[in-house]
Amino acid sequence: MPIVEPSADLMSPLNLFLQADIVVKLVMLGLLAASVWTWAIIFTHAIRLKRINRQTDSFEKDFWAAKDIDAFHARRSEEKLPIAVVMSAALDEWRRSTNTAIVDRAGTRERLASRMNAAVAAEVDRLGDRLNILATVGSVAPFVGLFGTVWGIMRSFTAIAGANNTSLAVVAPGIAEALFATAIGLFAAIPAVIAYNRLTHGLDRLEAKLGRFSDRFHATLSRELEVEIATGH
C-alpha cells in the first residue's frame, strides 16, 4: 500500500485544533488563555516598573536637593510612588516621636527604621502583585500541555487500532494534534518564566534603591535628632 503524506492544510495549526479531541481542545484553549493573560501581565508590569524607576530617580534627586524637607513633603507627598510613601511614613513617625516632652532617641531611631522598612516591604509586595501568576504558568503550563499530548496520543492509538491501518496518513494527524498541545504549553511557559525572572530582578533592584534611600534618610533624621537634643528643642 503506498504511503499517503498528510497535506499541509491538514497539518496547519487551525486544522490541528479543529480536528483535536474535545479534551485536547479544552487544554489548548486553557493554555492560550493563560498565554494571553501572561503577556498582559508582562507588558503592564514591565511598563509600570520602568516608569516607577524613572520617577523614583527624579524624586530622590529633588528630595536631596530640597532645602526644606517639610515643604518638599507638603508638595510631593500625594504622589503615588513607593519612595513618597516611605518618605511620608518616616516623617509621620518622626513627628509622633519628637512631639513629646522627653524624646527617647534610641526608641525614635528604632521606630523610624521599623516604619520605613515596613513601608518598603508593603510597596514591594504591592508592585509584585500577580507576578506569582507568571511563576505558576511557567511551572504548570508544560505539564498541562503534556497531559493534552498524552490524552491525544492515547486517542490516536485507539483510532489506529479501530481502523486497523498504520499508514502515515492515519497516524500523523492524531499525533500532530497531540504534540500541538505540548507546543502551546511551552509557548505559554517560556515567556512566563523569562518575564518572571526579569521582573523579579527589576523589583529587587527597586527594593534595594528604596532601602538605600531609607538608610540615608534615617541617618539624616538621626543627626537632626542629635541637634534637637543638643539645643534643647
Steps between C-alpha positions, in 0.01 A plus 500: 500500500652835404566749780279811478659810641270728702433831324639830627149633556416199713805567717437874544457621862134586443418158358699329774284681754169439319565130453624440853306313766277713726732446798803610297304800372421606856866463594605713201242769575604513865866533405425772245301692760790463746739627233287809432472568873874453539586751227255752647674472839844521338423820308317678783763417764797575275362840400400586857834393648695701243286809567532465878878462481530813287272703727671367812840621379355845427319512836809403696715755319251777578464381859868524584527834322211647704590751770182444701388138538165598652421729205608228257278250680205737478549531123581140408346274765189427291699342217424130458862391516654247740773746596238763585322249724828420679572871546153564642525204738835624631385858553177385664693288748751781553226747595329252729821405677641852542174671598544405865646666807781245520635352179625143512782508245560125485131425481448764232777356284362151539145605413620698199689200364201272564251732329718552194583131464131414528413763237764362260376144548136600449577691181709216356220254577250730329715534188565125490131418497413243229862412428427169670264430209800502265680252722192278512449505122870438443503191720156354424441573129749238365335227706152606391620485139656162566170376637332607175772323304467176693123507468518573127749222434286253692202597285712473185614148581141404573396635159788317331401174661138551395594582140753214485723729298843630599573716195649847550178663382313338788766536770647845435197731551405358838855507633553851360185622676626353824849649466346836416365515856855468637619771263231738626594413858862595432385812315323610818767386746825629348408873489345471846821362654726751324274794590464386861877489544553838333216677682602351834855620440369849419285498812800393711699792361220742585480354851874551541465859379223566753710336769793730428270802510358382833845453650617842386181672616519316832856629547386853417217488753734349760739792461207741523395323819844559649479869409157537661613328819817711514309827456226396740213515241 
